[in-house]
Amino acid sequence: KITINIHPNSKNPRVENREDGSIHIYVASPAKEGRANREVVKKISEIYNIPKSSITLLHGEKSKSKVFEINI
């Protein structure tokens, strides 16, 4: 399980690993109709080199702080 803070509608999409151990992902997609969530799942799959189908959103569907589970 990983906790990620997302920032939708970002003009500069990027991934930041902060000193406190938190992960912040900035995505260009808006937080409407799950678009930002889908983009975050895509980004996680690229980072960890795993299929998108292995990633499940557990908590925070409509929150900026989300908990994802990675099933390998």
PDB file of N, CA and C in Angstrom:
ATOM      1  N   LYS A   1       0.845  -1.175   0.000  1.00  0.00           N
ATOM      2  CA  LYS A   1       0.000   0.000   0.000  1.00  0.00           C
ATOM      3  C   LYS A   1       0.888   1.234   0.000  1.00  0.00           C
ATOM      4  N   ILE A   2       0.495   2.211  -0.790  1.00  0.00           N
ATOM      5  CA  ILE A   2       1.218   3.478  -0.816  1.00  0.00           C
ATOM      6  C   ILE A   2       0.219   4.629  -0.749  1.00  0.00           C
ATOM      7  N   THR A   3       0.617   5.681  -0.071  1.00  0.00           N
ATOM      8  CA  THR A   3      -0.202   6.888   0.019  1.00  0.00           C
ATOM      9  C   THR A   3       0.418   7.938  -0.885  1.00  0.00           C
ATOM     10  N   ILE A   4      -0.435   8.528  -1.712  1.00  0.00           N
ATOM     11  CA  ILE A   4       0.034   9.521  -2.674  1.00  0.00           C
ATOM     12  C   ILE A   4      -0.853  10.753  -2.596  1.00  0.00           C
ATOM     13  N   ASN A   5      -0.228  11.905  -2.610  1.00  0.00           N
ATOM     14  CA  ASN A   5      -0.953  13.172  -2.681  1.00  0.00           C
ATOM     15  C   ASN A   5      -0.940  13.607  -4.134  1.00  0.00           C
ATOM     16  N   ILE A   6      -2.129  13.831  -4.698  1.00  0.00           N
ATOM     17  CA  ILE A   6      -2.172  14.229  -6.101  1.00  0.00           C
ATOM     18  C   ILE A   6      -2.579  15.694  -6.232  1.00  0.00           C
ATOM     19  N   HIS A   7      -2.098  16.274  -7.317  1.00  0.00           N
ATOM     20  CA  HIS A   7      -2.373  17.673  -7.614  1.00  0.00           C
ATOM     21  C   HIS A   7      -2.873  17.743  -9.056  1.00  0.00           C
ATOM     22  N   PRO A   8      -4.195  17.760  -9.260  1.00  0.00           N
ATOM     23  CA  PRO A   8      -4.740  17.823 -10.616  1.00  0.00           C
ATOM     24  C   PRO A   8      -4.567  19.200 -11.236  1.00  0.00           C
ATOM     25  N   ASN A   9      -4.792  19.266 -12.553  1.00  0.00           N
ATOM     26  CA  ASN A   9      -4.715  20.518 -13.318  1.00  0.00           C
ATOM     27  C   ASN A   9      -3.354  21.192 -13.233  1.00  0.00           C
ATOM     28  N   SER A  10      -2.304  20.416 -13.137  1.00  0.00           N
ATOM     29  CA  SER A  10      -0.970  20.986 -13.043  1.00  0.00           C
ATOM     30  C   SER A  10      -0.436  21.342 -14.425  1.00  0.00           C
ATOM     31  N   LYS A  11       0.202  22.485 -14.519  1.00  0.00           N
ATOM     32  CA  LYS A  11       0.800  22.898 -15.788  1.00  0.00           C
ATOM     33  C   LYS A  11       2.157  22.236 -16.000  1.00  0.00           C
ATOM     34  N   ASN A  12       2.723  21.698 -14.920  1.00  0.00           N
ATOM     35  CA  ASN A  12       4.026  21.046 -14.990  1.00  0.00           C
ATOM     36  C   ASN A  12       3.914  19.654 -14.360  1.00  0.00           C
ATOM     37  N   PRO A  13       3.393  18.656 -15.101  1.00  0.00           N
ATOM     38  CA  PRO A  13       3.239  17.306 -14.534  1.00  0.00           C
ATOM     39  C   PRO A  13       4.587  16.727 -14.104  1.00  0.00           C
ATOM     40  N   ARG A  14       4.618  16.172 -12.892  1.00  0.00           N
ATOM     41  CA  ARG A  14       5.858  15.618 -12.360  1.00  0.00           C
ATOM     42  C   ARG A  14       5.566  14.756 -11.138  1.00  0.00           C
ATOM     43  N   VAL A  15       6.585  14.056 -10.686  1.00  0.00           N
ATOM     44  CA  VAL A  15       6.505  13.251  -9.474  1.00  0.00           C
ATOM     45  C   VAL A  15       7.548  13.789  -8.517  1.00  0.00           C
ATOM     46  N   GLU A  16       7.138  14.023  -7.262  1.00  0.00           N
ATOM     47  CA  GLU A  16       8.066  14.523  -6.249  1.00  0.00           C
ATOM     48  C   GLU A  16       8.077  13.575  -5.060  1.00  0.00           C
ATOM     49  N   ASN A  17       9.272  13.166  -4.658  1.00  0.00           N
ATOM     50  CA  ASN A  17       9.463  12.417  -3.415  1.00  0.00           C
ATOM     51  C   ASN A  17       9.974  13.416  -2.399  1.00  0.00           C
ATOM     52  N   ARG A  18       9.161  13.690  -1.407  1.00  0.00           N
ATOM     53  CA  ARG A  18       9.523  14.704  -0.421  1.00  0.00           C
ATOM     54  C   ARG A  18      10.403  14.110   0.672  1.00  0.00           C
ATOM     55  N   GLU A  19      11.071  14.979   1.421  1.00  0.00           N
ATOM     56  CA  GLU A  19      11.977  14.553   2.492  1.00  0.00           C
ATOM     57  C   GLU A  19      11.263  13.778   3.587  1.00  0.00           C
ATOM     58  N   ASP A  20       9.979  14.070   3.807  1.00  0.00           N
ATOM     59  CA  ASP A  20       9.228  13.380   4.853  1.00  0.00           C
ATOM     60  C   ASP A  20       8.751  12.000   4.403  1.00  0.00           C
ATOM     61  N   GLY A  21       9.137  11.597   3.180  1.00  0.00           N
ATOM     62  CA  GLY A  21       8.773  10.280   2.668  1.00  0.00           C
ATOM     63  C   GLY A  21       7.483  10.258   1.874  1.00  0.00           C
ATOM     64  N   SER A  22       6.812  11.388   1.774  1.00  0.00           N
ATOM     65  CA  SER A  22       5.553  11.421   1.039  1.00  0.00           C
ATOM     66  C   SER A  22       5.811  11.547  -0.463  1.00  0.00           C
ATOM     67  N   ILE A  23       4.859  11.062  -1.247  1.00  0.00           N
ATOM     68  CA  ILE A  23       4.941  11.119  -2.699  1.00  0.00           C
ATOM     69  C   ILE A  23       3.852  12.056  -3.195  1.00  0.00           C
ATOM     70  N   HIS A  24       4.232  13.014  -4.030  1.00  0.00           N
ATOM     71  CA  HIS A  24       3.286  13.952  -4.619  1.00  0.00           C
ATOM     72  C   HIS A  24       3.367  13.802  -6.127  1.00  0.00           C
ATOM     73  N   ILE A  25       2.208  13.565  -6.750  1.00  0.00           N
ATOM     74  CA  ILE A  25       2.160  13.439  -8.195  1.00  0.00           C
ATOM     75  C   ILE A  25       1.302  14.569  -8.747  1.00  0.00           C
ATOM     76  N   TYR A  26       1.889  15.342  -9.643  1.00  0.00           N
ATOM     77  CA  TYR A  26       1.207  16.451 -10.297  1.00  0.00           C
ATOM     78  C   TYR A  26       0.783  15.973 -11.681  1.00  0.00           C
ATOM     79  N   VAL A  27      -0.523  16.053 -11.986  1.00  0.00           N
ATOM     80  CA  VAL A  27      -1.042  15.580 -13.268  1.00  0.00           C
ATOM     81  C   VAL A  27      -1.770  16.710 -13.986  1.00  0.00           C
ATOM     82  N   ALA A  28      -1.780  16.627 -15.305  1.00  0.00           N
ATOM     83  CA  ALA A  28      -2.425  17.660 -16.119  1.00  0.00           C
ATOM     84  C   ALA A  28      -3.941  17.493 -16.158  1.00  0.00           C
ATOM     85  N   SER A  29      -4.424  16.292 -15.930  1.00  0.00           N
ATOM     86  CA  SER A  29      -5.861  16.016 -16.025  1.00  0.00           C
ATOM     87  C   SER A  29      -6.641  16.686 -14.906  1.00  0.00           C
ATOM     88  N   PRO A  30      -7.877  17.077 -15.197  1.00  0.00           N
ATOM     89  CA  PRO A  30      -8.726  17.648 -14.146  1.00  0.00           C
ATOM     90  C   PRO A  30      -9.282  16.552 -13.240  1.00  0.00           C
ATOM     91  N   ALA A  31      -9.713  16.953 -12.080  1.00  0.00           N
ATOM     92  CA  ALA A  31     -10.275  16.006 -11.108  1.00  0.00           C
ATOM     93  C   ALA A  31     -11.765  15.807 -11.383  1.00  0.00           C
ATOM     94  N   LYS A  32     -12.092  15.468 -12.606  1.00  0.00           N
ATOM     95  CA  LYS A  32     -13.488  15.232 -12.990  1.00  0.00           C
ATOM     96  C   LYS A  32     -13.596  13.858 -13.616  1.00  0.00           C
ATOM     97  N   GLU A  33     -14.639  13.154 -13.277  1.00  0.00           N
ATOM     98  CA  GLU A  33     -14.963  11.856 -13.855  1.00  0.00           C
ATOM     99  C   GLU A  33     -13.808  10.864 -13.748  1.00  0.00           C
ATOM    100  N   GLY A  34     -12.981  10.991 -12.720  1.00  0.00           N
ATOM    101  CA  GLY A  34     -11.899  10.043 -12.481  1.00  0.00           C
ATOM    102  C   GLY A  34     -10.696  10.191 -13.389  1.00  0.00           C
ATOM    103  N   ARG A  35     -10.619  11.276 -14.152  1.00  0.00           N
ATOM    104  CA  ARG A  35      -9.510  11.452 -15.096  1.00  0.00           C
ATOM    105  C   ARG A  35      -8.156  11.541 -14.388  1.00  0.00           C
ATOM    106  N   ALA A  36      -8.090  12.335 -13.329  1.00  0.00           N
ATOM    107  CA  ALA A  36      -6.830  12.480 -12.598  1.00  0.00           C
ATOM    108  C   ALA A  36      -6.426  11.153 -11.963  1.00  0.00           C
ATOM    109  N   ASN A  37      -7.397  10.416 -11.429  1.00  0.00           N
ATOM    110  CA  ASN A  37      -7.097   9.114 -10.827  1.00  0.00           C
ATOM    111  C   ASN A  37      -6.511   8.158 -11.858  1.00  0.00           C
ATOM    112  N   ARG A  38      -7.077   8.138 -13.055  1.00  0.00           N
ATOM    113  CA  ARG A  38      -6.560   7.254 -14.106  1.00  0.00           C
ATOM    114  C   ARG A  38      -5.139   7.641 -14.504  1.00  0.00           C
ATOM    115  N   GLU A  39      -4.878   8.939 -14.554  1.00  0.00           N
ATOM    116  CA  GLU A  39      -3.535   9.390 -14.910  1.00  0.00           C
ATOM    117  C   GLU A  39      -2.527   9.032 -13.815  1.00  0.00           C
ATOM    118  N   VAL A  40      -2.948   9.103 -12.560  1.00  0.00           N
ATOM    119  CA  VAL A  40      -2.070   8.723 -11.451  1.00  0.00           C
ATOM    120  C   VAL A  40      -1.762   7.229 -11.517  1.00  0.00           C
ATOM    121  N   VAL A  41      -2.767   6.408 -11.804  1.00  0.00           N
ATOM    122  CA  VAL A  41      -2.543   4.966 -11.932  1.00  0.00           C
ATOM    123  C   VAL A  41      -1.543   4.697 -13.059  1.00  0.00           C
ATOM    124  N   LYS A  42      -1.680   5.403 -14.158  1.00  0.00           N
ATOM    125  CA  LYS A  42      -0.748   5.241 -15.281  1.00  0.00           C
ATOM    126  C   LYS A  42       0.669   5.598 -14.845  1.00  0.00           C
ATOM    127  N   LYS A  43       0.796   6.698 -14.110  1.00  0.00           N
ATOM    128  CA  LYS A  43       2.111   7.155 -13.654  1.00  0.00           C
ATOM    129  C   LYS A  43       2.728   6.152 -12.673  1.00  0.00           C
ATOM    130  N   ILE A  44       1.927   5.607 -11.760  1.00  0.00           N
ATOM    131  CA  ILE A  44       2.428   4.605 -10.812  1.00  0.00           C
ATOM    132  C   ILE A  44       2.912   3.368 -11.567  1.00  0.00           C
ATOM    133  N   SER A  45       2.160   2.955 -12.585  1.00  0.00           N
ATOM    134  CA  SER A  45       2.559   1.770 -13.349  1.00  0.00           C
ATOM    135  C   SER A  45       3.883   2.014 -14.077  1.00  0.00           C
ATOM    136  N   GLU A  46       4.127   3.228 -14.524  1.00  0.00           N
ATOM    137  CA  GLU A  46       5.397   3.555 -15.175  1.00  0.00           C
ATOM    138  C   GLU A  46       6.545   3.574 -14.166  1.00  0.00           C
ATOM    139  N   ILE A  47       6.295   4.140 -12.989  1.00  0.00           N
ATOM    140  CA  ILE A  47       7.341   4.246 -11.967  1.00  0.00           C
ATOM    141  C   ILE A  47       7.795   2.863 -11.504  1.00  0.00           C
ATOM    142  N   TYR A  48       6.835   2.005 -11.190  1.00  0.00           N
ATOM    143  CA  TYR A  48       7.152   0.686 -10.639  1.00  0.00           C
ATOM    144  C   TYR A  48       7.257  -0.398 -11.710  1.00  0.00           C
ATOM    145  N   ASN A  49       7.046  -0.035 -12.978  1.00  0.00           N
ATOM    146  CA  ASN A  49       7.129  -0.972 -14.100  1.00  0.00           C
ATOM    147  C   ASN A  49       6.215  -2.186 -13.897  1.00  0.00           C
ATOM    148  N   ILE A  50       4.961  -1.902 -13.598  1.00  0.00           N
ATOM    149  CA  ILE A  50       3.956  -2.945 -13.394  1.00  0.00           C
ATOM    150  C   ILE A  50       2.729  -2.614 -14.243  1.00  0.00           C
ATOM    151  N   PRO A  51       1.878  -3.605 -14.534  1.00  0.00           N
ATOM    152  CA  PRO A  51       0.662  -3.307 -15.298  1.00  0.00           C
ATOM    153  C   PRO A  51      -0.332  -2.479 -14.484  1.00  0.00           C
ATOM    154  N   LYS A  52      -1.098  -1.646 -15.173  1.00  0.00           N
ATOM    155  CA  LYS A  52      -2.103  -0.804 -14.513  1.00  0.00           C
ATOM    156  C   LYS A  52      -3.147  -1.647 -13.790  1.00  0.00           C
ATOM    157  N   SER A  53      -3.400  -2.856 -14.292  1.00  0.00           N
ATOM    158  CA  SER A  53      -4.405  -3.724 -13.670  1.00  0.00           C
ATOM    159  C   SER A  53      -3.972  -4.220 -12.294  1.00  0.00           C
ATOM    160  N   SER A  54      -2.697  -4.054 -11.937  1.00  0.00           N
ATOM    161  CA  SER A  54      -2.196  -4.478 -10.626  1.00  0.00           C
ATOM    162  C   SER A  54      -2.370  -3.401  -9.562  1.00  0.00           C
ATOM    163  N   ILE A  55      -2.909  -2.247  -9.940  1.00  0.00           N
ATOM    164  CA  ILE A  55      -3.032  -1.111  -9.028  1.00  0.00           C
ATOM    165  C   ILE A  55      -4.502  -0.861  -8.723  1.00  0.00           C
ATOM    166  N   THR A  56      -4.818  -0.795  -7.427  1.00  0.00           N
ATOM    167  CA  THR A  56      -6.197  -0.584  -6.984  1.00  0.00           C
ATOM    168  C   THR A  56      -6.254   0.630  -6.070  1.00  0.00           C
ATOM    169  N   LEU A  57      -7.207   1.515  -6.300  1.00  0.00           N
ATOM    170  CA  LEU A  57      -7.439   2.659  -5.418  1.00  0.00           C
ATOM    171  C   LEU A  57      -8.280   2.185  -4.251  1.00  0.00           C
ATOM    172  N   LEU A  58      -7.722   2.233  -3.037  1.00  0.00           N
ATOM    173  CA  LEU A  58      -8.440   1.762  -1.852  1.00  0.00           C
ATOM    174  C   LEU A  58      -9.241   2.868  -1.183  1.00  0.00           C
ATOM    175  N   HIS A  59      -8.608   4.023  -0.992  1.00  0.00           N
ATOM    176  CA  HIS A  59      -9.251   5.134  -0.275  1.00  0.00           C
ATOM    177  C   HIS A  59      -8.939   6.445  -0.977  1.00  0.00           C
ATOM    178  N   GLY A  60      -9.876   7.372  -0.911  1.00  0.00           N
ATOM    179  CA  GLY A  60      -9.642   8.723  -1.378  1.00  0.00           C
ATOM    180  C   GLY A  60     -10.027   8.996  -2.815  1.00  0.00           C
ATOM    181  N   GLU A  61     -11.073   8.359  -3.292  1.00  0.00           N
ATOM    182  CA  GLU A  61     -11.488   8.565  -4.679  1.00  0.00           C
ATOM    183  C   GLU A  61     -11.706  10.039  -5.008  1.00  0.00           C
ATOM    184  N   LYS A  62     -12.250  10.790  -4.049  1.00  0.00           N
ATOM    185  CA  LYS A  62     -12.528  12.207  -4.286  1.00  0.00           C
ATOM    186  C   LYS A  62     -11.672  13.111  -3.402  1.00  0.00           C
ATOM    187  N   SER A  63     -10.569  12.583  -2.915  1.00  0.00           N
ATOM    188  CA  SER A  63      -9.667  13.325  -2.048  1.00  0.00           C
ATOM    189  C   SER A  63      -8.331  13.522  -2.750  1.00  0.00           C
ATOM    190  N   LYS A  64      -7.560  14.495  -2.317  1.00  0.00           N
ATOM    191  CA  LYS A  64      -6.232  14.690  -2.892  1.00  0.00           C
ATOM    192  C   LYS A  64      -5.236  13.693  -2.316  1.00  0.00           C
ATOM    193  N   SER A  65      -5.524  13.153  -1.150  1.00  0.00           N
ATOM    194  CA  SER A  65      -4.679  12.131  -0.545  1.00  0.00           C
ATOM    195  C   SER A  65      -5.324  10.775  -0.816  1.00  0.00           C
ATOM    196  N   LYS A  66      -4.602   9.900  -1.483  1.00  0.00           N
ATOM    197  CA  LYS A  66      -5.156   8.616  -1.912  1.00  0.00           C
ATOM    198  C   LYS A  66      -4.279   7.466  -1.439  1.00  0.00           C
ATOM    199  N   VAL A  67      -4.904   6.323  -1.208  1.00  0.00           N
ATOM    200  CA  VAL A  67      -4.179   5.114  -0.839  1.00  0.00           C
ATOM    201  C   VAL A  67      -4.393   4.100  -1.963  1.00  0.00           C
ATOM    202  N   PHE A  68      -3.279   3.660  -2.532  1.00  0.00           N
ATOM    203  CA  PHE A  68      -3.314   2.668  -3.593  1.00  0.00           C
ATOM    204  C   PHE A  68      -2.704   1.372  -3.086  1.00  0.00           C
ATOM    205  N   GLU A  69      -3.215   0.265  -3.592  1.00  0.00           N
ATOM    206  CA  GLU A  69      -2.645  -1.049  -3.282  1.00  0.00           C
ATOM    207  C   GLU A  69      -2.063  -1.603  -4.571  1.00  0.00           C
ATOM    208  N   ILE A  70      -0.855  -2.122  -4.470  1.00  0.00           N
ATOM    209  CA  ILE A  70      -0.202  -2.731  -5.626  1.00  0.00           C
ATOM    210  C   ILE A  70      -0.168  -4.232  -5.408  1.00  0.00           C
ATOM    211  N   ASN A  71      -0.798  -4.963  -6.320  1.00  0.00           N
ATOM    212  CA  ASN A  71      -0.841  -6.423  -6.257  1.00  0.00           C
ATOM    213  C   ASN A  71       0.095  -6.979  -7.320  1.00  0.00           C
ATOM    214  N   ILE A  72       1.109  -7.662  -6.848  1.00  0.00           N
ATOM    215  CA  ILE A  72       2.075  -8.228  -7.796  1.00  0.00           C
ATOM    216  C   ILE A  72       1.930  -9.750  -7.830  1.00  0.00           C
TER     217      ILE A  72
END
